[in-house]
Amino acid sequence: MEDLLKELTERYEKLKLGGGIKKIQAHKAKGKLTARERIEYLVDKDAEFVEFGTFAGDGMYEEEGGCPNGGCVCGIGYVSGKMCVIVSNDATVKAGAWFPISAKKNLRAQEIAMENHLPIIYLVDSAGVYLPMQAEVFPDKEHFGRIFRNNAHMSSMGIPQVAAIMGSCVAGGAYLPIMSDYALIVEGSGSVFLAGSYLVKSSIGEDIDNETLGGATTHCEISGVTDNKFPNDEACLDEIRKIFDKMGHFDKAGFDRKEAVLPTKDPKEIYSILPTDRTKPYDMLEVIERIVDNSEFDQYKKGYGQTILCGLARINGWAVGIVANQRKIVKSKKGEMQMGGVIYSDSADKAARFIMNCNQQKIPLVFFQDVTGFMVGSRSEHGGIIKDGAKMVNAMANSVVPKFTFIIGNSYGAGNYAMCGKAYDPRLIYSWVTGQMAVMSGASAAKTLVQIQTATLKSKGVTIGEDEEKELLDKITDRYNSQLSPYYAASNLWVDGVIDPLETRKIISMGIEAANHAPITKRYNVGVIQT
């Protein structure tokens, strides 16, 4: 665990450098704050801040020089006491240009703002679409243009949007700040235009410099495109704080909260509870009791469906319903031994009923995943495991209360789905440093793929020896295991980040507070469920 936490810290510190020391020095030489410095200056001091998408793009686009952090810093924080989403472009990474993962990360930020009815702040400093990869970021539904569609939808939803133009704002990207409710601009560094001076010259033959074409004075005094200009980044950020200071309050969802109480059991003991070997059993209850307030967890159907733990608790004062995979070996109601981390029919049935109760009682749901999938074999199939699994997925997928997911260990196959994976709209989803996600474990997948390839070769009259088969197995296993890494999932934005387990309480608390900004207007209806 110490090695895993050290790796997390080292990776994060490297990502904080964005495009590197030299790029940061050149950026600051222009009198500009970095993307992270802008956020640090803007948010309330000593208030919590939850970053998401930290590892987006990690290891991607290496031939292009990389895109650390997906070219922007995103998070949920407080400005003048108001909770909001913040997006800060990092101009040290390819001048803030938009790679495919940049678009995906910005869309995730807007999704979080829309789901939770949170105001959103854009700190714009971007050269626009990264042209060599325009085909992967420009025309499709979930590409760059979707951001402007979301601008319009948030406006119609009454979600405040504030944009600060603190650098380049070019071409299609110019619409983002101008479709916001406020458009502020910094003198000397901020500029907005559909086409820069070089393109204007080549297109229509006009000679003009960028400042005259689309600088702060032009847009504040001639075009009226921007609202007000400011002498530097700090003054512009101060104005955003003033705007948020006057902003009114909105209706709440009504989730229950009492005074927060720390767990009585030491949360740091989680480090020793979790085994390094992901196949080893452990008691998930011991983990839960080191996360919840006063270490109190009221179990639902304690003696039934024991490979899933369900129950009510409080986290930082907020009432929550917890659904967690039990990893220790348990005895079923029929006296049979059941493997930990596997979802059996009785466990799926219990979880479905519990999820329904939480929706009825307006209690947010928290999922702790360490699951290898649903039980297989003739006994399970004859007992209707598919039907019971579908029941659980149906109840979870149709939930109207906010859901939060944490991948503690394994997250395999349909188990990922049933336990509220990314495809099922958790408000936030994070992986612990111990997490790993795939269709199945590396060992199982590799053996299956080797069997398929060997059978294919034999059908062609080709046989391979034991050494060749082992070499093939090792090659497939190494490739598959690299994709199990939580950082691989985070780089693709399958999860919002990789965290130390001790950050879990903060993320759940801020996540529910964010969700509380959005009243539940949809009725809970699970549709067709076979009983």
Coordinates of C-alpha atoms in Angstrom, one line a residue:
M1 CA 0.0 0.0 0.0
E2 CA 2.9 2.4 0.8
D3 CA 4.3 1.8 -2.7
L4 CA 0.9 2.4 -4.3
L5 CA 0.4 5.7 -2.4
K6 CA 3.9 6.8 -3.3
E7 CA 3.2 6.1 -6.9
L8 CA 0.0 8.1 -6.7
T9 CA 1.9 11.1 -5.2
E10 CA 4.7 10.9 -7.8
R11 CA 2.3 10.7 -10.7
Y12 CA 0.2 13.6 -9.4
E13 CA 3.2 15.9 -8.8
K14 CA 4.4 15.2 -12.3
L15 CA 1.0 16.1 -13.8
K16 CA 0.9 19.3 -11.9
L17 CA 3.8 20.6 -14.0
G18 CA 1.5 20.5 -17.1
G19 CA 3.7 21.2 -20.1
G20 CA 6.8 21.3 -18.1
I21 CA 9.0 23.8 -16.2
K22 CA 10.2 25.7 -19.2
K23 CA 6.6 26.2 -20.5
I24 CA 5.5 27.3 -17.1
Q25 CA 8.3 29.9 -16.9
A26 CA 7.4 31.2 -20.4
H27 CA 3.8 31.4 -19.4
K28 CA 4.5 33.3 -16.2
A29 CA 6.9 35.7 -18.0
K30 CA 3.8 37.1 -19.7
G31 CA 2.4 38.1 -16.3
K32 CA -0.1 35.2 -16.3
L33 CA -1.0 32.7 -13.6
T34 CA -0.9 29.0 -14.4
A35 CA -4.1 27.0 -14.6
R36 CA -3.7 25.7 -11.1
E37 CA -2.7 29.1 -9.6
R38 CA -5.9 30.6 -11.1
I39 CA -8.0 28.1 -9.3
E40 CA -6.0 28.4 -6.0
Y41 CA -6.5 32.2 -6.2
L42 CA -10.2 32.0 -7.0
V43 CA -11.5 29.4 -4.5
D44 CA -12.3 30.1 -0.9
K45 CA -9.3 29.6 1.3
D46 CA -9.4 26.6 3.6
A47 CA -12.5 25.2 1.8
E48 CA -12.5 21.7 0.3
F49 CA -11.8 21.2 -3.4
V50 CA -12.3 17.9 -5.3
E51 CA -10.4 17.6 -8.5
F52 CA -11.7 15.3 -11.2
G53 CA -10.2 14.1 -14.5
T54 CA -6.7 14.5 -13.0
F55 CA -5.1 11.7 -15.0
A56 CA -7.1 12.3 -18.2
G57 CA -4.8 11.7 -21.2
D58 CA -2.0 10.2 -19.1
G59 CA 0.2 8.2 -21.4
M60 CA -1.8 9.2 -24.5
Y61 CA -0.7 11.1 -27.6
E62 CA 3.0 10.5 -26.9
E63 CA 3.9 11.1 -30.6
E64 CA 2.3 14.5 -30.2
G65 CA 4.2 15.4 -27.1
G66 CA 1.5 14.2 -24.7
C67 CA -1.6 15.9 -23.2
P68 CA -1.1 15.8 -19.4
N69 CA -4.3 16.5 -17.4
G70 CA -6.2 16.5 -20.7
G71 CA -4.9 20.1 -21.1
C72 CA -7.1 21.5 -18.3
V73 CA -7.7 21.4 -14.6
C74 CA -11.2 20.7 -13.4
G75 CA -12.8 20.4 -10.0
I76 CA -15.7 21.2 -7.6
G77 CA -15.0 24.0 -5.1
Y78 CA -16.4 27.0 -3.4
V79 CA -16.3 30.6 -4.6
S80 CA -17.7 33.2 -2.2
G81 CA -19.3 30.4 -0.3
K82 CA -21.1 29.0 -3.4
M83 CA -20.3 25.5 -4.6
C84 CA -19.4 25.4 -8.3
V85 CA -17.6 23.6 -11.0
I86 CA -14.4 25.2 -12.3
V87 CA -12.6 24.5 -15.7
S88 CA -9.2 26.0 -16.1
N89 CA -7.4 25.6 -19.4
D90 CA -3.6 24.9 -19.2
A91 CA -1.9 26.9 -21.9
T92 CA 1.4 25.2 -21.1
V93 CA 0.1 22.1 -22.8
K94 CA 0.1 22.8 -26.6
A95 CA -1.1 26.4 -25.9
G96 CA -4.2 24.9 -24.4
A97 CA -5.2 23.2 -27.6
W98 CA -8.1 20.7 -27.5
F99 CA -7.1 17.1 -27.9
P100 CA -9.9 14.4 -28.1
I101 CA -9.5 13.7 -24.3
S102 CA -9.7 17.5 -23.6
A103 CA -13.2 17.6 -25.2
K104 CA -14.2 14.5 -23.2
K105 CA -13.0 16.0 -19.9
N106 CA -14.7 19.4 -20.6
L107 CA -17.9 17.5 -21.4
R108 CA -17.6 15.6 -18.1
A109 CA -17.3 19.0 -16.3
Q110 CA -20.4 20.3 -17.9
E111 CA -22.2 17.0 -17.2
I112 CA -21.4 17.3 -13.4
A113 CA -22.7 20.9 -13.5
M114 CA -25.9 20.0 -15.2
E115 CA -26.7 16.9 -13.1
N116 CA -26.2 18.9 -9.9
H117 CA -27.4 22.3 -11.0
L118 CA -24.1 23.8 -10.1
P119 CA -22.8 27.1 -11.5
I120 CA -19.8 26.7 -13.7
I121 CA -16.7 28.9 -14.2
Y122 CA -14.6 28.7 -17.4
L123 CA -11.1 30.1 -17.1
V124 CA -10.3 30.2 -20.8
D125 CA -6.8 30.1 -22.3
S126 CA -6.9 27.9 -25.3
A127 CA -5.7 27.9 -28.9
G128 CA -8.7 25.8 -30.0
V129 CA -8.9 22.4 -31.6
Y130 CA -5.5 20.6 -32.1
L131 CA -5.6 20.6 -35.8
P132 CA -3.6 17.4 -36.5
M133 CA -6.3 15.5 -34.7
Q134 CA -9.3 17.6 -35.8
A135 CA -11.1 14.5 -37.2
E136 CA -11.2 13.0 -33.7
V137 CA -12.4 16.1 -31.9
F138 CA -14.5 18.2 -34.3
P139 CA -17.6 16.6 -35.9
D140 CA -19.1 13.8 -33.8
K141 CA -21.9 14.0 -31.2
E142 CA -19.6 13.8 -28.2
H143 CA -16.9 16.0 -29.7
F144 CA -16.0 19.7 -29.4
G145 CA -19.4 21.1 -30.7
R146 CA -21.3 19.3 -27.9
I147 CA -19.8 21.8 -25.4
F148 CA -21.7 24.7 -27.0
R149 CA -24.8 22.7 -27.1
N150 CA -24.4 22.2 -23.4
N151 CA -23.8 26.0 -22.9
A152 CA -27.2 26.6 -24.4
H153 CA -28.9 23.8 -22.4
M154 CA -27.4 25.1 -19.1
S155 CA -28.6 28.5 -19.9
S156 CA -32.2 27.2 -20.4
M157 CA -31.9 25.3 -17.2
G158 CA -31.0 28.5 -15.3
I159 CA -27.5 27.3 -14.4
P160 CA -25.1 30.3 -14.1
Q161 CA -22.1 30.3 -16.4
V162 CA -19.2 32.7 -15.9
A163 CA -16.3 32.9 -18.3
A164 CA -13.0 34.7 -17.9
I165 CA -10.9 35.1 -21.1
M166 CA -7.4 35.0 -19.8
G167 CA -5.6 34.0 -23.0
S168 CA -6.3 32.9 -26.5
C169 CA -9.9 32.1 -27.4
V170 CA -10.0 31.1 -31.1
A171 CA -12.5 30.0 -33.7
G172 CA -15.2 27.7 -32.5
G173 CA -13.8 28.0 -29.0
A174 CA -14.9 31.7 -29.0
Y175 CA -18.5 30.7 -28.6
L176 CA -18.0 29.1 -25.2
P177 CA -17.4 32.3 -23.2
I178 CA -19.8 34.3 -25.3
M179 CA -22.6 31.8 -24.7
S180 CA -22.0 32.2 -20.9
D181 CA -23.9 34.7 -18.7
Y182 CA -20.7 36.7 -18.0
A183 CA -17.8 37.2 -20.3
L184 CA -14.8 38.9 -18.6
I185 CA -11.5 39.6 -20.4
V186 CA -7.9 40.3 -19.3
E187 CA -6.1 43.2 -21.0
G188 CA -3.0 42.4 -23.0
S189 CA -3.4 38.6 -22.8
G190 CA -7.0 37.9 -23.5
S191 CA -8.3 37.8 -27.1
V192 CA -11.4 36.5 -28.9
F193 CA -11.9 36.0 -32.6
L194 CA -13.3 33.5 -35.1
A195 CA -10.1 33.9 -37.1
G196 CA -6.7 35.3 -36.0
S197 CA -4.7 37.9 -37.9
Y198 CA -2.8 35.4 -40.1
L199 CA -6.0 33.7 -41.2
V200 CA -7.7 37.0 -41.8
K201 CA -4.7 38.1 -44.0
S202 CA -4.8 34.8 -46.0
S203 CA -8.6 34.8 -46.3
I204 CA -9.5 38.4 -47.2
G205 CA -6.2 40.2 -47.5
E206 CA -6.7 42.5 -44.5
D207 CA -3.6 43.5 -42.4
I208 CA -4.5 43.8 -38.7
D209 CA -2.9 42.7 -35.4
N210 CA -4.6 40.4 -32.9
E211 CA -5.1 43.0 -30.2
T212 CA -7.0 45.4 -32.6
L213 CA -8.8 42.4 -34.1
G214 CA -10.1 40.9 -30.9
G215 CA -8.4 42.2 -27.8
A216 CA -10.0 43.5 -24.6
T217 CA -10.5 47.1 -25.6
T218 CA -12.0 46.1 -29.0
H219 CA -14.6 43.7 -27.4
C220 CA -15.4 45.9 -24.3
E221 CA -15.7 49.2 -26.1
I222 CA -16.5 48.5 -29.8
S223 CA -18.1 45.1 -30.3
G224 CA -19.7 44.7 -26.9
V225 CA -18.8 41.0 -27.1
T226 CA -17.3 41.0 -23.6
D227 CA -18.6 42.7 -20.5
N228 CA -15.6 44.2 -18.7
K229 CA -11.8 44.2 -19.0
F230 CA -9.3 43.8 -16.2
P231 CA -5.6 44.7 -16.0
N232 CA -4.4 41.2 -14.9
D233 CA -5.5 37.7 -13.9
E234 CA -6.0 38.5 -10.2
A235 CA -8.3 41.4 -10.9
C236 CA -10.4 39.3 -13.2
L237 CA -10.7 36.5 -10.7
D238 CA -11.6 39.1 -8.0
E239 CA -14.5 40.1 -10.2
I240 CA -15.8 36.5 -10.4
R241 CA -15.7 36.3 -6.6
K242 CA -17.9 39.5 -6.5
I243 CA -20.4 38.0 -9.0
F244 CA -20.7 34.8 -6.9
D245 CA -21.0 36.8 -3.7
K246 CA -24.3 38.4 -5.0
M247 CA -25.7 35.2 -6.5
G248 CA -28.9 33.9 -5.0
H249 CA -29.6 30.4 -3.5
F250 CA -31.6 27.7 -5.3
D251 CA -34.0 25.0 -4.2
K252 CA -32.5 21.9 -2.6
A253 CA -33.2 18.2 -3.1
G254 CA -33.7 17.7 0.6
F255 CA -31.1 15.0 1.5
D256 CA -30.8 14.5 5.2
R257 CA -27.7 15.7 7.1
K258 CA -26.8 15.9 10.7
E259 CA -23.6 17.0 12.5
A260 CA -20.6 15.1 11.2
V261 CA -18.9 12.5 13.4
L262 CA -15.5 10.9 12.6
P263 CA -15.3 7.1 12.5
T264 CA -14.4 5.6 15.9
K265 CA -12.2 3.1 14.1
D266 CA -9.0 4.5 12.5
P267 CA -9.4 5.0 8.8
K268 CA -5.7 4.4 8.2
E269 CA -6.2 0.8 9.2
I270 CA -7.8 0.3 5.8
Y271 CA -4.3 0.2 4.4
S272 CA -3.6 -3.0 6.4
I273 CA -7.1 -4.5 5.9
L274 CA -6.8 -4.6 2.1
P275 CA -4.6 -7.5 0.9
T276 CA -2.0 -6.8 -1.7
D277 CA -3.1 -9.9 -3.6
R278 CA -6.4 -9.0 -5.1
T279 CA -7.6 -12.6 -5.0
K280 CA -7.3 -12.8 -1.2
P281 CA -10.5 -12.5 0.9
Y282 CA -11.1 -9.8 3.5
D283 CA -14.0 -8.4 5.5
M284 CA -15.6 -5.4 3.6
L285 CA -17.5 -4.6 6.8
E286 CA -14.2 -3.6 8.4
V287 CA -13.5 -1.2 5.6
I288 CA -17.0 0.4 5.8
E289 CA -16.7 0.9 9.5
R290 CA -13.6 3.0 8.9
I291 CA -15.4 5.3 6.5
V292 CA -18.8 5.9 8.1
D293 CA -19.6 8.3 10.9
N294 CA -19.1 6.8 14.4
S295 CA -18.3 3.5 12.6
E296 CA -22.0 2.7 12.7
F297 CA -23.5 0.7 9.8
D298 CA -27.0 -0.6 10.1
Q299 CA -27.2 -3.6 7.8
Y300 CA -30.2 -4.6 5.7
K301 CA -31.0 -8.3 5.6
K302 CA -27.8 -9.1 7.4
G303 CA -28.2 -12.9 7.2
Y304 CA -29.4 -13.1 3.6
G305 CA -27.4 -12.6 0.3
Q306 CA -24.2 -12.1 2.3
T307 CA -21.8 -11.6 -0.7
I308 CA -23.3 -8.1 -0.9
L309 CA -23.5 -5.8 2.1
C310 CA -26.4 -3.3 2.2
G311 CA -27.2 -0.9 4.9
L312 CA -27.7 2.7 6.1
A313 CA -25.1 5.0 7.6
R314 CA -23.9 8.6 7.7
I315 CA -20.8 10.0 6.0
N316 CA -19.7 13.4 7.2
G317 CA -23.3 13.8 8.5
W318 CA -25.1 12.9 5.2
A319 CA -27.4 9.9 5.3
V320 CA -26.4 7.3 2.7
G321 CA -27.4 3.8 1.6
I322 CA -24.3 1.6 1.0
V323 CA -24.1 -1.3 -1.4
A324 CA -20.7 -3.1 -1.1
N325 CA -19.3 -6.4 -2.3
Q326 CA -18.3 -8.7 0.6
R327 CA -15.0 -10.2 -0.1
K328 CA -14.8 -12.8 2.7
I329 CA -16.1 -16.4 2.1
V330 CA -19.6 -16.7 3.6
K331 CA -22.1 -19.5 4.2
S332 CA -25.5 -19.2 2.4
K333 CA -28.9 -19.7 3.9
K334 CA -28.7 -23.3 2.5
G335 CA -25.4 -23.9 4.2
E336 CA -23.4 -23.6 1.0
M337 CA -20.1 -21.8 1.0
Q338 CA -20.1 -18.8 -1.3
M339 CA -17.0 -17.1 -2.7
G340 CA -16.3 -13.5 -1.7
G341 CA -16.6 -10.8 -4.4
V342 CA -19.1 -12.9 -6.4
I343 CA -22.7 -11.8 -6.8
Y344 CA -25.2 -14.7 -6.2
S345 CA -28.9 -14.7 -6.9
D346 CA -29.8 -14.0 -3.3
S347 CA -27.3 -11.1 -3.1
A348 CA -28.7 -9.5 -6.3
D349 CA -32.2 -9.9 -5.0
K350 CA -31.3 -8.2 -1.7
A351 CA -29.5 -5.3 -3.4
A352 CA -32.4 -4.6 -5.7
R353 CA -34.8 -4.4 -2.8
F354 CA -32.5 -2.2 -0.8
I355 CA -31.9 0.2 -3.8
M356 CA -35.7 0.5 -4.2
N357 CA -36.0 1.5 -0.5
C358 CA -33.3 4.2 -0.8
N359 CA -35.1 5.7 -3.8
Q360 CA -38.4 5.7 -1.9
Q361 CA -36.8 7.4 1.1
K362 CA -34.6 9.9 -0.8
I363 CA -31.3 8.4 0.4
P364 CA -28.2 8.8 -1.8
L365 CA -26.5 5.6 -2.8
V366 CA -22.8 4.7 -2.4
F367 CA -21.3 1.7 -4.1
F368 CA -18.1 0.1 -3.0
Q369 CA -16.9 -2.3 -5.8
D370 CA -14.7 -5.3 -5.3
V371 CA -16.5 -7.7 -7.6
T372 CA -15.4 -10.5 -9.9
G373 CA -18.8 -10.8 -11.5
F374 CA -22.0 -12.9 -11.2
M375 CA -21.8 -16.6 -10.2
V376 CA -21.7 -19.0 -13.2
G377 CA -22.4 -22.7 -13.6
S378 CA -25.4 -24.9 -14.0
R379 CA -26.7 -24.4 -10.5
S380 CA -26.7 -20.6 -10.8
E381 CA -28.2 -20.7 -14.3
H382 CA -30.9 -23.0 -13.3
G383 CA -31.6 -20.9 -10.3
G384 CA -32.2 -17.8 -12.5
I385 CA -29.0 -15.8 -11.9
I386 CA -29.6 -13.8 -15.1
K387 CA -33.1 -12.8 -14.0
D388 CA -31.9 -11.8 -10.5
G389 CA -29.0 -9.9 -11.9
A390 CA -31.3 -8.1 -14.3
K391 CA -33.5 -7.2 -11.4
M392 CA -30.6 -5.5 -9.6
V393 CA -29.3 -3.7 -12.7
N394 CA -32.9 -2.5 -13.4
A395 CA -33.3 -1.1 -9.9
M396 CA -29.9 0.6 -9.9
A397 CA -30.1 2.0 -13.5
N398 CA -33.5 3.6 -12.8
S399 CA -32.5 5.2 -9.5
V400 CA -33.4 8.9 -9.2
V401 CA -31.3 9.5 -6.1
P402 CA -27.6 10.4 -6.7
K403 CA -25.2 7.5 -6.9
F404 CA -21.5 7.5 -6.0
T405 CA -19.1 4.7 -6.9
F406 CA -15.7 3.7 -5.6
I407 CA -13.6 0.9 -7.1
I408 CA -11.8 -0.6 -4.1
G409 CA -10.4 -3.7 -5.8
N410 CA -11.7 -5.8 -8.7
S411 CA -14.3 -4.4 -11.1
Y412 CA -15.0 -7.2 -13.6
G413 CA -17.6 -7.8 -16.2
A414 CA -21.3 -7.5 -15.4
G415 CA -20.3 -6.9 -11.8
N416 CA -19.0 -3.5 -12.8
Y417 CA -22.4 -2.8 -14.4
A418 CA -24.6 -4.0 -11.5
M419 CA -22.5 -2.1 -9.0
C420 CA -23.0 1.2 -10.8
G421 CA -20.1 1.5 -13.2
K422 CA -19.5 4.6 -15.4
A423 CA -22.2 3.5 -17.9
Y424 CA -24.9 3.9 -15.2
D425 CA -24.4 7.6 -14.4
P426 CA -22.8 7.8 -11.0
R427 CA -22.5 11.5 -10.0
L428 CA -18.9 10.8 -9.2
I429 CA -16.8 7.6 -9.7
Y430 CA -13.3 7.2 -8.3
S431 CA -10.8 4.3 -8.1
W432 CA -8.7 3.7 -5.0
V433 CA -5.0 3.0 -5.8
T434 CA -5.9 -0.7 -5.3
G435 CA -8.6 -0.8 -8.0
Q436 CA -8.5 -2.6 -11.3
M437 CA -11.1 -2.7 -14.0
A438 CA -11.7 -5.1 -17.0
V439 CA -14.1 -7.6 -18.5
M440 CA -12.3 -10.3 -16.4
S441 CA -9.0 -10.8 -14.5
G442 CA -5.8 -10.7 -16.5
A443 CA -5.1 -14.4 -15.8
S444 CA -8.6 -15.5 -16.8
A445 CA -8.6 -13.4 -20.0
A446 CA -5.1 -14.5 -21.0
K447 CA -5.9 -18.2 -20.6
T448 CA -9.2 -17.8 -22.6
L449 CA -7.4 -15.9 -25.4
V450 CA -4.6 -18.4 -25.6
Q451 CA -7.1 -21.3 -25.8
I452 CA -8.9 -19.5 -28.7
Q453 CA -5.7 -18.7 -30.6
T454 CA -4.4 -22.3 -30.0
A455 CA -7.6 -23.8 -31.3
T456 CA -7.5 -21.5 -34.3
L457 CA -4.0 -22.5 -35.2
K458 CA -4.9 -26.2 -34.7
S459 CA -7.8 -25.9 -37.1
K460 CA -5.3 -24.7 -39.7
G461 CA -3.0 -27.7 -39.0
V462 CA -0.5 -25.7 -36.9
T463 CA 0.5 -27.0 -33.5
I464 CA 2.5 -25.1 -30.9
G465 CA 4.7 -26.4 -28.1
E466 CA 4.5 -25.7 -24.4
D467 CA 7.2 -23.1 -24.6
E468 CA 5.5 -21.2 -27.4
E469 CA 2.2 -21.4 -25.6
K470 CA 3.7 -20.1 -22.4
E471 CA 5.4 -17.2 -24.3
L472 CA 2.0 -16.4 -25.9
L473 CA 0.3 -16.5 -22.5
D474 CA 2.9 -14.2 -20.9
K475 CA 2.6 -11.7 -23.8
I476 CA -1.2 -11.5 -23.6
T477 CA -1.1 -11.4 -19.8
D478 CA 1.3 -8.4 -19.7
R479 CA -0.7 -6.5 -22.2
Y480 CA -4.0 -7.2 -20.4
N481 CA -2.6 -6.4 -17.0
S482 CA -1.4 -3.0 -18.1
Q483 CA -5.0 -2.1 -19.0
L484 CA -6.2 -3.3 -15.5
S485 CA -4.4 -0.3 -13.9
P486 CA -6.6 2.3 -12.3
Y487 CA -4.4 4.9 -14.1
Y488 CA -5.4 3.4 -17.4
A489 CA -9.0 3.8 -16.5
A490 CA -8.4 7.4 -15.3
S491 CA -6.5 8.4 -18.4
N492 CA -9.6 7.3 -20.5
L493 CA -12.0 9.0 -18.0
W494 CA -13.7 5.8 -17.2
V495 CA -13.2 7.0 -13.6
D496 CA -12.9 10.6 -12.4
G497 CA -9.6 10.0 -10.6
V498 CA -7.4 7.7 -8.6
I499 CA -7.4 8.4 -4.9
D500 CA -6.0 7.6 -1.5
P501 CA -8.8 5.7 0.4
L502 CA -8.7 8.5 3.0
E503 CA -10.1 10.9 0.5
T504 CA -13.3 8.9 0.2
R505 CA -15.3 10.7 2.9
K506 CA -14.5 14.1 1.5
I507 CA -15.6 13.1 -2.0
I508 CA -18.8 11.5 -0.9
S509 CA -19.7 14.5 1.3
M510 CA -19.0 17.1 -1.4
G511 CA -20.7 14.9 -4.0
I512 CA -23.9 14.8 -2.0
E513 CA -23.8 18.5 -1.2
A514 CA -23.4 19.1 -4.9
A515 CA -26.3 16.8 -5.7
N516 CA -28.5 18.5 -3.1
H517 CA -28.5 21.6 -5.4
A518 CA -30.7 19.6 -7.9
P519 CA -34.2 18.8 -6.6
I520 CA -35.5 15.3 -7.7
T521 CA -38.2 15.9 -10.2
K522 CA -38.3 12.4 -11.8
R523 CA -40.5 9.7 -10.3
Y524 CA -38.8 6.4 -9.4
N525 CA -40.1 3.6 -11.7
V526 CA -38.1 0.4 -12.0
G527 CA -40.0 -0.7 -15.1
V528 CA -40.5 -4.5 -15.7
I529 CA -38.8 -6.7 -13.1
Q530 CA -39.5 -10.4 -13.0
T531 CA -40.1 -11.8 -9.6

